[in-house]
Amino acid sequence: EPEVTQTPSHQVTQMGQEVILRCVPISNHLYFYWYRQILGQKVEFLVSFYNNEISEKSEIFDDQFSVERPDGSNFTLKIRSTKLEDSAMYFCASRDWTGAKNTEAFFGQGTRLTVV
Amino acid sequence: AQSVTQLGSHVSVSEGALVLLRCNYSSSVPPYLFWYVQYPNQGLQLLLKYTSAATLVKGINGFEAEFKKSETSFHLTKPSAHMSDAAEYFCAVSLGDKIIFGKGTRLHILP
């Protein structure tokens, strides 16, 4: 069964450093997402990406964040200068969305980011 | 704007007892609704989704949910809880192309 894969599973970084989280969405999906889950809290939407551009972003997704689809398979989330409060589990998802029917998003296993 | 509200951040049931996790939605149009489950230290897995084809939706692991327009609810149930059902459960709604999650309900199973 197709799945969304994320690397690395864990990342520890020093405050102020840049990190790149990587994802390989399901190949025939056109919509890609990043979500964040701070430990013990809800799953928060960060950004959606379609047709090689951001289609929507939340207020969490400020100038420190960026996303990119550098080739035909990878989808990345970059945090330019990490803060302690960026420590969280980051989930990538992809979706075969048309608007005409209810399709689910498929989620990766997540990358646990720890900023020290 | 569409949103979902989950009642109860923690629910405890005995093994073998009925599981009922509550979710209410706010929407002016028929919503696209989901239930996802998150097992400890894992990602989000789809349990079931509402497609408007039927108000009673059956999902994986014996779970089902009933869409009730009159009550704006989409509660998740399972007749008999198993220890392996201990997890976090998220009700979610599709808002355009993105999916927005409720705050989650942690289900505890008592032996």
JSON list of C-alpha atoms in Angstrom, two decimals:
[
{"chain": "A", "resi": 1, "resn": "GLU", "atom": "CA", "xyz": [0.00, 0.00, 0.00]},
{"chain": "A", "resi": 2, "resn": "PRO", "atom": "CA", "xyz": [1.37, 3.46, -0.85]},
{"chain": "A", "resi": 3, "resn": "GLU", "atom": "CA", "xyz": [2.58, 5.46, 2.10]},
{"chain": "A", "resi": 4, "resn": "VAL", "atom": "CA", "xyz": [4.03, 8.82, 3.04]},
{"chain": "A", "resi": 5, "resn": "THR", "atom": "CA", "xyz": [7.59, 8.55, 4.30]},
{"chain": "A", "resi": 6, "resn": "GLN", "atom": "CA", "xyz": [9.41, 11.08, 6.44]},
{"chain": "A", "resi": 7, "resn": "THR", "atom": "CA", "xyz": [13.06, 11.46, 7.33]},
{"chain": "A", "resi": 8, "resn": "PRO", "atom": "CA", "xyz": [14.63, 11.68, 9.78]},
{"chain": "A", "resi": 9, "resn": "SER", "atom": "CA", "xyz": [12.44, 10.17, 12.48]},
{"chain": "A", "resi": 10, "resn": "HIS", "atom": "CA", "xyz": [14.24, 12.20, 15.13]},
{"chain": "A", "resi": 11, "resn": "GLN", "atom": "CA", "xyz": [16.24, 15.39, 14.85]},
{"chain": "A", "resi": 12, "resn": "VAL", "atom": "CA", "xyz": [18.01, 17.28, 17.60]},
{"chain": "A", "resi": 13, "resn": "THR", "atom": "CA", "xyz": [19.26, 20.74, 16.77]},
{"chain": "A", "resi": 14, "resn": "GLN", "atom": "CA", "xyz": [20.67, 23.73, 18.57]},
{"chain": "A", "resi": 15, "resn": "MET", "atom": "CA", "xyz": [18.62, 26.87, 18.89]},
{"chain": "A", "resi": 16, "resn": "GLY", "atom": "CA", "xyz": [19.25, 29.19, 15.97]},
{"chain": "A", "resi": 17, "resn": "GLN", "atom": "CA", "xyz": [20.24, 26.43, 13.58]},
{"chain": "A", "resi": 18, "resn": "GLU", "atom": "CA", "xyz": [18.45, 25.65, 10.34]},
{"chain": "A", "resi": 19, "resn": "VAL", "atom": "CA", "xyz": [16.70, 22.32, 9.91]},
{"chain": "A", "resi": 20, "resn": "ILE", "atom": "CA", "xyz": [15.17, 20.63, 6.91]},
{"chain": "A", "resi": 21, "resn": "LEU", "atom": "CA", "xyz": [12.54, 17.98, 7.36]},
{"chain": "A", "resi": 22, "resn": "ARG", "atom": "CA", "xyz": [11.97, 15.69, 4.42]},
{"chain": "A", "resi": 23, "resn": "CYS", "atom": "CA", "xyz": [8.94, 13.88, 3.10]},
{"chain": "A", "resi": 24, "resn": "VAL", "atom": "CA", "xyz": [8.09, 11.70, 0.16]},
{"chain": "A", "resi": 25, "resn": "PRO", "atom": "CA", "xyz": [4.35, 11.99, -0.51]},
{"chain": "A", "resi": 26, "resn": "ILE", "atom": "CA", "xyz": [2.28, 9.38, -2.28]},
{"chain": "A", "resi": 27, "resn": "SER", "atom": "CA", "xyz": [3.23, 9.62, -5.93]},
{"chain": "A", "resi": 28, "resn": "ASN", "atom": "CA", "xyz": [-0.12, 10.39, -7.58]},
{"chain": "A", "resi": 29, "resn": "HIS", "atom": "CA", "xyz": [-1.27, 12.86, -4.94]},
{"chain": "A", "resi": 30, "resn": "LEU", "atom": "CA", "xyz": [-1.32, 16.55, -5.80]},
{"chain": "A", "resi": 31, "resn": "TYR", "atom": "CA", "xyz": [-1.84, 18.19, -2.41]},
{"chain": "A", "resi": 32, "resn": "PHE", "atom": "CA", "xyz": [0.84, 18.14, 0.26]},
{"chain": "A", "resi": 33, "resn": "TYR", "atom": "CA", "xyz": [0.74, 19.35, 3.82]},
{"chain": "A", "resi": 34, "resn": "TRP", "atom": "CA", "xyz": [2.77, 19.93, 6.94]},
{"chain": "A", "resi": 35, "resn": "TYR", "atom": "CA", "xyz": [1.23, 19.70, 10.39]},
{"chain": "A", "resi": 36, "resn": "ARG", "atom": "CA", "xyz": [2.74, 20.20, 13.82]},
{"chain": "A", "resi": 37, "resn": "GLN", "atom": "CA", "xyz": [1.93, 18.52, 17.11]},
{"chain": "A", "resi": 38, "resn": "ILE", "atom": "CA", "xyz": [3.50, 19.89, 20.25]},
{"chain": "A", "resi": 39, "resn": "LEU", "atom": "CA", "xyz": [3.80, 17.14, 22.85]},
{"chain": "A", "resi": 40, "resn": "GLY", "atom": "CA", "xyz": [0.40, 16.25, 24.26]},
{"chain": "A", "resi": 41, "resn": "GLN", "atom": "CA", "xyz": [-1.44, 18.83, 22.22]},
{"chain": "A", "resi": 42, "resn": "LYS", "atom": "CA", "xyz": [-3.59, 18.97, 19.13]},
{"chain": "A", "resi": 43, "resn": "VAL", "atom": "CA", "xyz": [-2.47, 18.48, 15.55]},
{"chain": "A", "resi": 44, "resn": "GLU", "atom": "CA", "xyz": [-2.08, 21.94, 14.02]},
{"chain": "A", "resi": 45, "resn": "PHE", "atom": "CA", "xyz": [-2.18, 22.78, 10.34]},
{"chain": "A", "resi": 46, "resn": "LEU", "atom": "CA", "xyz": [0.90, 24.63, 9.09]},
{"chain": "A", "resi": 47, "resn": "VAL", "atom": "CA", "xyz": [0.75, 24.78, 5.31]},
{"chain": "A", "resi": 48, "resn": "SER", "atom": "CA", "xyz": [-0.75, 23.25, 2.21]},
{"chain": "A", "resi": 49, "resn": "PHE", "atom": "CA", "xyz": [1.03, 23.05, -1.14]},
{"chain": "A", "resi": 50, "resn": "TYR", "atom": "CA", "xyz": [-0.44, 22.52, -4.58]},
{"chain": "A", "resi": 51, "resn": "ASN", "atom": "CA", "xyz": [0.87, 22.96, -8.10]},
{"chain": "A", "resi": 52, "resn": "ASN", "atom": "CA", "xyz": [4.31, 23.98, -6.82]},
{"chain": "A", "resi": 53, "resn": "GLU", "atom": "CA", "xyz": [3.10, 26.79, -4.62]},
{"chain": "A", "resi": 54, "resn": "ILE", "atom": "CA", "xyz": [1.64, 27.37, -1.18]},
{"chain": "A", "resi": 55, "resn": "SER", "atom": "CA", "xyz": [-2.14, 27.27, -1.37]},
{"chain": "A", "resi": 56, "resn": "GLU", "atom": "CA", "xyz": [-2.75, 28.13, 2.27]},
{"chain": "A", "resi": 57, "resn": "LYS", "atom": "CA", "xyz": [-0.76, 28.70, 5.44]},
{"chain": "A", "resi": 58, "resn": "SER", "atom": "CA", "xyz": [-1.62, 29.19, 9.08]},
{"chain": "A", "resi": 59, "resn": "GLU", "atom": "CA", "xyz": [-0.47, 32.00, 11.34]},
{"chain": "A", "resi": 60, "resn": "ILE", "atom": "CA", "xyz": [2.09, 29.60, 12.78]},
{"chain": "A", "resi": 61, "resn": "PHE", "atom": "CA", "xyz": [3.81, 29.41, 9.40]},
{"chain": "A", "resi": 62, "resn": "ASP", "atom": "CA", "xyz": [5.77, 32.65, 9.63]},
{"chain": "A", "resi": 63, "resn": "ASP", "atom": "CA", "xyz": [8.86, 33.84, 7.74]},
{"chain": "A", "resi": 64, "resn": "GLN", "atom": "CA", "xyz": [11.02, 31.31, 9.56]},
{"chain": "A", "resi": 65, "resn": "PHE", "atom": "CA", "xyz": [9.27, 28.49, 7.71]},
{"chain": "A", "resi": 66, "resn": "SER", "atom": "CA", "xyz": [9.43, 27.58, 4.06]},
{"chain": "A", "resi": 67, "resn": "VAL", "atom": "CA", "xyz": [8.42, 24.60, 1.95]},
{"chain": "A", "resi": 68, "resn": "GLU", "atom": "CA", "xyz": [9.77, 23.30, -1.28]},
{"chain": "A", "resi": 69, "resn": "ARG", "atom": "CA", "xyz": [9.30, 20.51, -3.74]},
{"chain": "A", "resi": 70, "resn": "PRO", "atom": "CA", "xyz": [12.84, 20.35, -5.09]},
{"chain": "A", "resi": 71, "resn": "ASP", "atom": "CA", "xyz": [12.20, 17.43, -7.43]},
{"chain": "A", "resi": 72, "resn": "GLY", "atom": "CA", "xyz": [9.34, 15.20, -8.49]},
{"chain": "A", "resi": 73, "resn": "SER", "atom": "CA", "xyz": [9.23, 13.19, -5.30]},
{"chain": "A", "resi": 74, "resn": "ASN", "atom": "CA", "xyz": [10.43, 15.11, -2.24]},
{"chain": "A", "resi": 75, "resn": "PHE", "atom": "CA", "xyz": [8.58, 17.73, -0.21]},
{"chain": "A", "resi": 76, "resn": "THR", "atom": "CA", "xyz": [10.56, 19.61, 2.42]},
{"chain": "A", "resi": 77, "resn": "LEU", "atom": "CA", "xyz": [9.91, 21.88, 5.36]},
{"chain": "A", "resi": 78, "resn": "LYS", "atom": "CA", "xyz": [12.71, 24.25, 6.33]},
{"chain": "A", "resi": 79, "resn": "ILE", "atom": "CA", "xyz": [12.93, 26.13, 9.58]},
{"chain": "A", "resi": 80, "resn": "ARG", "atom": "CA", "xyz": [15.58, 28.83, 9.17]},
{"chain": "A", "resi": 81, "resn": "SER", "atom": "CA", "xyz": [16.45, 29.68, 12.76]},
{"chain": "A", "resi": 82, "resn": "THR", "atom": "CA", "xyz": [14.97, 27.25, 15.20]},
{"chain": "A", "resi": 83, "resn": "LYS", "atom": "CA", "xyz": [13.54, 28.31, 18.54]},
{"chain": "A", "resi": 84, "resn": "LEU", "atom": "CA", "xyz": [12.90, 26.22, 21.61]},
{"chain": "A", "resi": 85, "resn": "GLU", "atom": "CA", "xyz": [9.17, 26.43, 20.94]},
{"chain": "A", "resi": 86, "resn": "ASP", "atom": "CA", "xyz": [9.63, 24.76, 17.55]},
{"chain": "A", "resi": 87, "resn": "SER", "atom": "CA", "xyz": [10.18, 21.48, 19.39]},
{"chain": "A", "resi": 88, "resn": "ALA", "atom": "CA", "xyz": [7.34, 19.26, 18.25]},
{"chain": "A", "resi": 89, "resn": "MET", "atom": "CA", "xyz": [6.38, 16.33, 16.08]},
{"chain": "A", "resi": 90, "resn": "TYR", "atom": "CA", "xyz": [6.06, 17.40, 12.46]},
{"chain": "A", "resi": 91, "resn": "PHE", "atom": "CA", "xyz": [3.79, 15.40, 10.18]},
{"chain": "A", "resi": 92, "resn": "CYS", "atom": "CA", "xyz": [3.78, 15.43, 6.44]},
{"chain": "A", "resi": 93, "resn": "ALA", "atom": "CA", "xyz": [0.61, 14.43, 4.60]},
{"chain": "A", "resi": 94, "resn": "SER", "atom": "CA", "xyz": [-0.61, 14.09, 1.06]},
{"chain": "A", "resi": 95, "resn": "ARG", "atom": "CA", "xyz": [-4.08, 13.93, -0.40]},
{"chain": "A", "resi": 96, "resn": "ASP", "atom": "CA", "xyz": [-5.75, 13.09, -3.67]},
{"chain": "A", "resi": 97, "resn": "TRP", "atom": "CA", "xyz": [-8.17, 16.01, -3.37]},
{"chain": "A", "resi": 98, "resn": "THR", "atom": "CA", "xyz": [-10.66, 16.98, -6.08]},
{"chain": "A", "resi": 99, "resn": "GLY", "atom": "CA", "xyz": [-13.38, 18.62, -4.01]},
{"chain": "A", "resi": 100, "resn": "ALA", "atom": "CA", "xyz": [-15.97, 16.34, -5.56]},
{"chain": "A", "resi": 101, "resn": "LYS", "atom": "CA", "xyz": [-15.71, 13.59, -2.97]},
{"chain": "A", "resi": 102, "resn": "ASN", "atom": "CA", "xyz": [-14.37, 13.13, 0.50]},
{"chain": "A", "resi": 103, "resn": "THR", "atom": "CA", "xyz": [-10.84, 11.83, 0.30]},
{"chain": "A", "resi": 104, "resn": "GLU", "atom": "CA", "xyz": [-8.61, 11.44, 3.29]},
{"chain": "A", "resi": 105, "resn": "ALA", "atom": "CA", "xyz": [-5.12, 12.72, 3.86]},
{"chain": "A", "resi": 106, "resn": "PHE", "atom": "CA", "xyz": [-2.41, 10.13, 4.34]},
{"chain": "A", "resi": 107, "resn": "PHE", "atom": "CA", "xyz": [0.10, 10.93, 7.04]},
{"chain": "A", "resi": 108, "resn": "GLY", "atom": "CA", "xyz": [3.72, 10.00, 7.53]},
{"chain": "A", "resi": 109, "resn": "GLN", "atom": "CA", "xyz": [5.07, 8.69, 10.82]},
{"chain": "A", "resi": 110, "resn": "GLY", "atom": "CA", "xyz": [6.41, 12.09, 11.73]},
{"chain": "A", "resi": 111, "resn": "THR", "atom": "CA", "xyz": [9.73, 13.71, 12.56]},
{"chain": "A", "resi": 112, "resn": "ARG", "atom": "CA", "xyz": [10.30, 14.52, 16.20]},
{"chain": "A", "resi": 113, "resn": "LEU", "atom": "CA", "xyz": [12.23, 17.78, 16.33]},
{"chain": "A", "resi": 114, "resn": "THR", "atom": "CA", "xyz": [13.95, 18.72, 19.55]},
{"chain": "A", "resi": 115, "resn": "VAL", "atom": "CA", "xyz": [15.52, 22.15, 19.81]},
{"chain": "A", "resi": 116, "resn": "VAL", "atom": "CA", "xyz": [18.07, 22.52, 22.61]},
{"chain": "B", "resi": 1, "resn": "ALA", "atom": "CA", "xyz": [-16.02, 28.46, 9.13]},
{"chain": "B", "resi": 2, "resn": "GLN", "atom": "CA", "xyz": [-16.18, 24.75, 9.59]},
{"chain": "B", "resi": 3, "resn": "SER", "atom": "CA", "xyz": [-14.78, 23.29, 12.79]},
{"chain": "B", "resi": 4, "resn": "VAL", "atom": "CA", "xyz": [-15.13, 20.30, 15.09]},
{"chain": "B", "resi": 5, "resn": "THR", "atom": "CA", "xyz": [-15.42, 20.09, 18.84]},
{"chain": "B", "resi": 6, "resn": "GLN", "atom": "CA", "xyz": [-14.53, 16.99, 20.78]},
{"chain": "B", "resi": 7, "resn": "LEU", "atom": "CA", "xyz": [-16.12, 16.63, 24.19]},
{"chain": "B", "resi": 8, "resn": "GLY", "atom": "CA", "xyz": [-13.82, 15.15, 26.80]},
{"chain": "B", "resi": 9, "resn": "SER", "atom": "CA", "xyz": [-10.06, 15.24, 26.50]},
{"chain": "B", "resi": 10, "resn": "HIS", "atom": "CA", "xyz": [-9.84, 11.91, 28.36]},
{"chain": "B", "resi": 11, "resn": "VAL", "atom": "CA", "xyz": [-12.27, 9.01, 28.36]},
{"chain": "B", "resi": 12, "resn": "SER", "atom": "CA", "xyz": [-11.83, 5.82, 30.37]},
{"chain": "B", "resi": 13, "resn": "VAL", "atom": "CA", "xyz": [-13.77, 2.64, 29.73]},
{"chain": "B", "resi": 14, "resn": "SER", "atom": "CA", "xyz": [-13.42, -0.90, 30.98]},
{"chain": "B", "resi": 15, "resn": "GLU", "atom": "CA", "xyz": [-12.26, -3.62, 28.64]},
{"chain": "B", "resi": 16, "resn": "GLY", "atom": "CA", "xyz": [-15.35, -5.05, 26.94]},
{"chain": "B", "resi": 17, "resn": "ALA", "atom": "CA", "xyz": [-17.46, -1.95, 27.56]},
{"chain": "B", "resi": 18, "resn": "LEU", "atom": "CA", "xyz": [-18.95, 0.40, 24.98]},
{"chain": "B", "resi": 19, "resn": "VAL", "atom": "CA", "xyz": [-16.71, 3.12, 23.65]},
{"chain": "B", "resi": 20, "resn": "LEU", "atom": "CA", "xyz": [-18.33, 6.47, 22.84]},
{"chain": "B", "resi": 21, "resn": "LEU", "atom": "CA", "xyz": [-16.21, 9.42, 21.74]},
{"chain": "B", "resi": 22, "resn": "ARG", "atom": "CA", "xyz": [-18.10, 12.59, 20.97]},
{"chain": "B", "resi": 23, "resn": "CYS", "atom": "CA", "xyz": [-17.62, 15.01, 18.11]},
{"chain": "B", "resi": 24, "resn": "ASN", "atom": "CA", "xyz": [-19.80, 17.91, 17.05]},
{"chain": "B", "resi": 25, "resn": "TYR", "atom": "CA", "xyz": [-19.27, 19.94, 13.92]},
{"chain": "B", "resi": 26, "resn": "SER", "atom": "CA", "xyz": [-20.24, 23.42, 12.90]},
{"chain": "B", "resi": 27, "resn": "SER", "atom": "CA", "xyz": [-20.97, 23.86, 9.26]},
{"chain": "B", "resi": 28, "resn": "SER", "atom": "CA", "xyz": [-23.52, 25.50, 7.06]},
{"chain": "B", "resi": 29, "resn": "VAL", "atom": "CA", "xyz": [-23.13, 22.85, 4.39]},
{"chain": "B", "resi": 30, "resn": "PRO", "atom": "CA", "xyz": [-22.82, 19.07, 4.65]},
{"chain": "B", "resi": 31, "resn": "PRO", "atom": "CA", "xyz": [-19.30, 18.57, 5.94]},
{"chain": "B", "resi": 32, "resn": "TYR", "atom": "CA", "xyz": [-16.61, 16.12, 5.01]},
{"chain": "B", "resi": 33, "resn": "LEU", "atom": "CA", "xyz": [-15.79, 14.47, 8.35]},
{"chain": "B", "resi": 34, "resn": "PHE", "atom": "CA", "xyz": [-13.17, 12.02, 9.54]},
{"chain": "B", "resi": 35, "resn": "TRP", "atom": "CA", "xyz": [-11.97, 10.13, 12.57]},
{"chain": "B", "resi": 36, "resn": "TYR", "atom": "CA", "xyz": [-8.25, 9.51, 12.86]},
{"chain": "B", "resi": 37, "resn": "VAL", "atom": "CA", "xyz": [-6.42, 7.49, 15.50]},
{"chain": "B", "resi": 38, "resn": "GLN", "atom": "CA", "xyz": [-2.92, 8.05, 16.83]},
{"chain": "B", "resi": 39, "resn": "TYR", "atom": "CA", "xyz": [-1.24, 5.23, 18.71]},
{"chain": "B", "resi": 40, "resn": "PRO", "atom": "CA", "xyz": [1.63, 6.17, 21.02]},
{"chain": "B", "resi": 41, "resn": "ASN", "atom": "CA", "xyz": [4.63, 7.55, 19.15]},
{"chain": "B", "resi": 42, "resn": "GLN", "atom": "CA", "xyz": [3.04, 6.96, 15.79]},
{"chain": "B", "resi": 43, "resn": "GLY", "atom": "CA", "xyz": [1.46, 8.94, 12.99]},
{"chain": "B", "resi": 44, "resn": "LEU", "atom": "CA", "xyz": [-2.20, 9.50, 12.22]},
{"chain": "B", "resi": 45, "resn": "GLN", "atom": "CA", "xyz": [-4.22, 6.67, 10.77]},
{"chain": "B", "resi": 46, "resn": "LEU", "atom": "CA", "xyz": [-7.65, 6.99, 9.23]},
{"chain": "B", "resi": 47, "resn": "LEU", "atom": "CA", "xyz": [-10.37, 5.12, 11.12]},
{"chain": "B", "resi": 48, "resn": "LEU", "atom": "CA", "xyz": [-13.29, 6.15, 8.95]},
{"chain": "B", "resi": 49, "resn": "LYS", "atom": "CA", "xyz": [-14.75, 9.00, 6.92]},
{"chain": "B", "resi": 50, "resn": "TYR", "atom": "CA", "xyz": [-18.20, 10.35, 6.16]},
{"chain": "B", "resi": 51, "resn": "THR", "atom": "CA", "xyz": [-18.98, 10.33, 2.47]},
{"chain": "B", "resi": 52, "resn": "SER", "atom": "CA", "xyz": [-22.71, 11.24, 2.52]},
{"chain": "B", "resi": 53, "resn": "ALA", "atom": "CA", "xyz": [-23.52, 7.85, 0.98]},
{"chain": "B", "resi": 54, "resn": "ALA", "atom": "CA", "xyz": [-24.67, 6.54, 4.37]},
{"chain": "B", "resi": 55, "resn": "THR", "atom": "CA", "xyz": [-25.18, 8.09, 7.77]},
{"chain": "B", "resi": 56, "resn": "LEU", "atom": "CA", "xyz": [-23.71, 5.09, 9.58]},
{"chain": "B", "resi": 57, "resn": "VAL", "atom": "CA", "xyz": [-20.10, 4.65, 8.64]},
{"chain": "B", "resi": 58, "resn": "LYS", "atom": "CA", "xyz": [-18.08, 1.56, 9.46]},
{"chain": "B", "resi": 59, "resn": "GLY", "atom": "CA", "xyz": [-14.36, 1.83, 9.91]},
{"chain": "B", "resi": 60, "resn": "ILE", "atom": "CA", "xyz": [-11.42, -0.31, 10.84]},
{"chain": "B", "resi": 61, "resn": "ASN", "atom": "CA", "xyz": [-10.93, -2.20, 14.10]},
{"chain": "B", "resi": 62, "resn": "GLY", "atom": "CA", "xyz": [-14.68, -2.45, 14.76]},
{"chain": "B", "resi": 63, "resn": "PHE", "atom": "CA", "xyz": [-15.28, 1.29, 15.05]},
{"chain": "B", "resi": 64, "resn": "GLU", "atom": "CA", "xyz": [-18.22, 3.07, 13.51]},
{"chain": "B", "resi": 65, "resn": "ALA", "atom": "CA", "xyz": [-19.65, 6.57, 13.51]},
{"chain": "B", "resi": 66, "resn": "GLU", "atom": "CA", "xyz": [-23.09, 7.96, 12.85]},
{"chain": "B", "resi": 67, "resn": "PHE", "atom": "CA", "xyz": [-23.66, 11.28, 11.10]},
{"chain": "B", "resi": 68, "resn": "LYS", "atom": "CA", "xyz": [-26.63, 13.07, 12.65]},
{"chain": "B", "resi": 69, "resn": "LYS", "atom": "CA", "xyz": [-27.45, 16.30, 10.89]},
{"chain": "B", "resi": 70, "resn": "SER", "atom": "CA", "xyz": [-30.14, 17.26, 13.41]},
{"chain": "B", "resi": 71, "resn": "GLU", "atom": "CA", "xyz": [-27.58, 17.09, 16.21]},
{"chain": "B", "resi": 72, "resn": "THR", "atom": "CA", "xyz": [-24.56, 18.22, 14.13]},
{"chain": "B", "resi": 73, "resn": "SER", "atom": "CA", "xyz": [-22.74, 15.22, 15.52]},
{"chain": "B", "resi": 74, "resn": "PHE", "atom": "CA", "xyz": [-20.43, 12.49, 14.28]},
{"chain": "B", "resi": 75, "resn": "HIS", "atom": "CA", "xyz": [-19.79, 10.41, 17.39]},
{"chain": "B", "resi": 76, "resn": "LEU", "atom": "CA", "xyz": [-17.45, 7.42, 17.28]},
{"chain": "B", "resi": 77, "resn": "THR", "atom": "CA", "xyz": [-18.48, 4.15, 18.87]},
{"chain": "B", "resi": 78, "resn": "LYS", "atom": "CA", "xyz": [-17.26, 0.62, 19.36]},
{"chain": "B", "resi": 79, "resn": "PRO", "atom": "CA", "xyz": [-19.42, -2.02, 21.07]},
{"chain": "B", "resi": 80, "resn": "SER", "atom": "CA", "xyz": [-16.65, -3.69, 23.04]},
{"chain": "B", "resi": 81, "resn": "ALA", "atom": "CA", "xyz": [-13.38, -2.02, 23.98]},
{"chain": "B", "resi": 82, "resn": "HIS", "atom": "CA", "xyz": [-10.09, -3.85, 23.70]},
{"chain": "B", "resi": 83, "resn": "MET", "atom": "CA", "xyz": [-6.83, -2.99, 25.41]},
{"chain": "B", "resi": 84, "resn": "SER", "atom": "CA", "xyz": [-5.30, -2.28, 22.02]},
{"chain": "B", "resi": 85, "resn": "ASP", "atom": "CA", "xyz": [-7.80, 0.56, 21.49]},
{"chain": "B", "resi": 86, "resn": "ALA", "atom": "CA", "xyz": [-5.90, 2.76, 23.93]},
{"chain": "B", "resi": 87, "resn": "ALA", "atom": "CA", "xyz": [-4.85, 5.73, 21.81]},
{"chain": "B", "resi": 88, "resn": "GLU", "atom": "CA", "xyz": [-5.61, 9.35, 20.95]},
{"chain": "B", "resi": 89, "resn": "TYR", "atom": "CA", "xyz": [-8.63, 9.86, 18.69]},
{"chain": "B", "resi": 90, "resn": "PHE", "atom": "CA", "xyz": [-9.11, 12.93, 16.54]},
{"chain": "B", "resi": 91, "resn": "CYS", "atom": "CA", "xyz": [-12.27, 14.08, 14.87]},
{"chain": "B", "resi": 92, "resn": "ALA", "atom": "CA", "xyz": [-11.51, 16.17, 11.79]},
{"chain": "B", "resi": 93, "resn": "VAL", "atom": "CA", "xyz": [-13.25, 18.16, 9.08]},
{"chain": "B", "resi": 94, "resn": "SER", "atom": "CA", "xyz": [-12.23, 19.05, 5.58]},
{"chain": "B", "resi": 95, "resn": "LEU", "atom": "CA", "xyz": [-11.99, 22.82, 5.07]},
{"chain": "B", "resi": 96, "resn": "GLY", "atom": "CA", "xyz": [-11.33, 23.27, 1.41]},
{"chain": "B", "resi": 97, "resn": "ASP", "atom": "CA", "xyz": [-8.35, 21.12, 0.57]},
{"chain": "B", "resi": 98, "resn": "LYS", "atom": "CA", "xyz": [-6.97, 21.05, 4.12]},
{"chain": "B", "resi": 99, "resn": "ILE", "atom": "CA", "xyz": [-8.11, 18.96, 7.06]},
{"chain": "B", "resi": 100, "resn": "ILE", "atom": "CA", "xyz": [-8.59, 20.58, 10.45]},
{"chain": "B", "resi": 101, "resn": "PHE", "atom": "CA", "xyz": [-8.43, 18.49, 13.60]},
{"chain": "B", "resi": 102, "resn": "GLY", "atom": "CA", "xyz": [-10.25, 18.67, 16.88]},
{"chain": "B", "resi": 103, "resn": "LYS", "atom": "CA", "xyz": [-8.28, 18.73, 20.10]},
{"chain": "B", "resi": 104, "resn": "GLY", "atom": "CA", "xyz": [-8.36, 14.97, 20.46]},
{"chain": "B", "resi": 105, "resn": "THR", "atom": "CA", "xyz": [-9.67, 12.52, 23.04]},
{"chain": "B", "resi": 106, "resn": "ARG", "atom": "CA", "xyz": [-7.33, 10.14, 24.79]},
{"chain": "B", "resi": 107, "resn": "LEU", "atom": "CA", "xyz": [-9.00, 6.79, 25.31]},
{"chain": "B", "resi": 108, "resn": "HIS", "atom": "CA", "xyz": [-7.90, 4.76, 28.33]},
{"chain": "B", "resi": 109, "resn": "ILE", "atom": "CA", "xyz": [-8.90, 1.12, 28.65]},
{"chain": "B", "resi": 110, "resn": "LEU", "atom": "CA", "xyz": [-9.22, -0.24, 32.16]},
{"chain": "B", "resi": 111, "resn": "PRO", "atom": "CA", "xyz": [-8.54, -3.95, 32.73]}
]
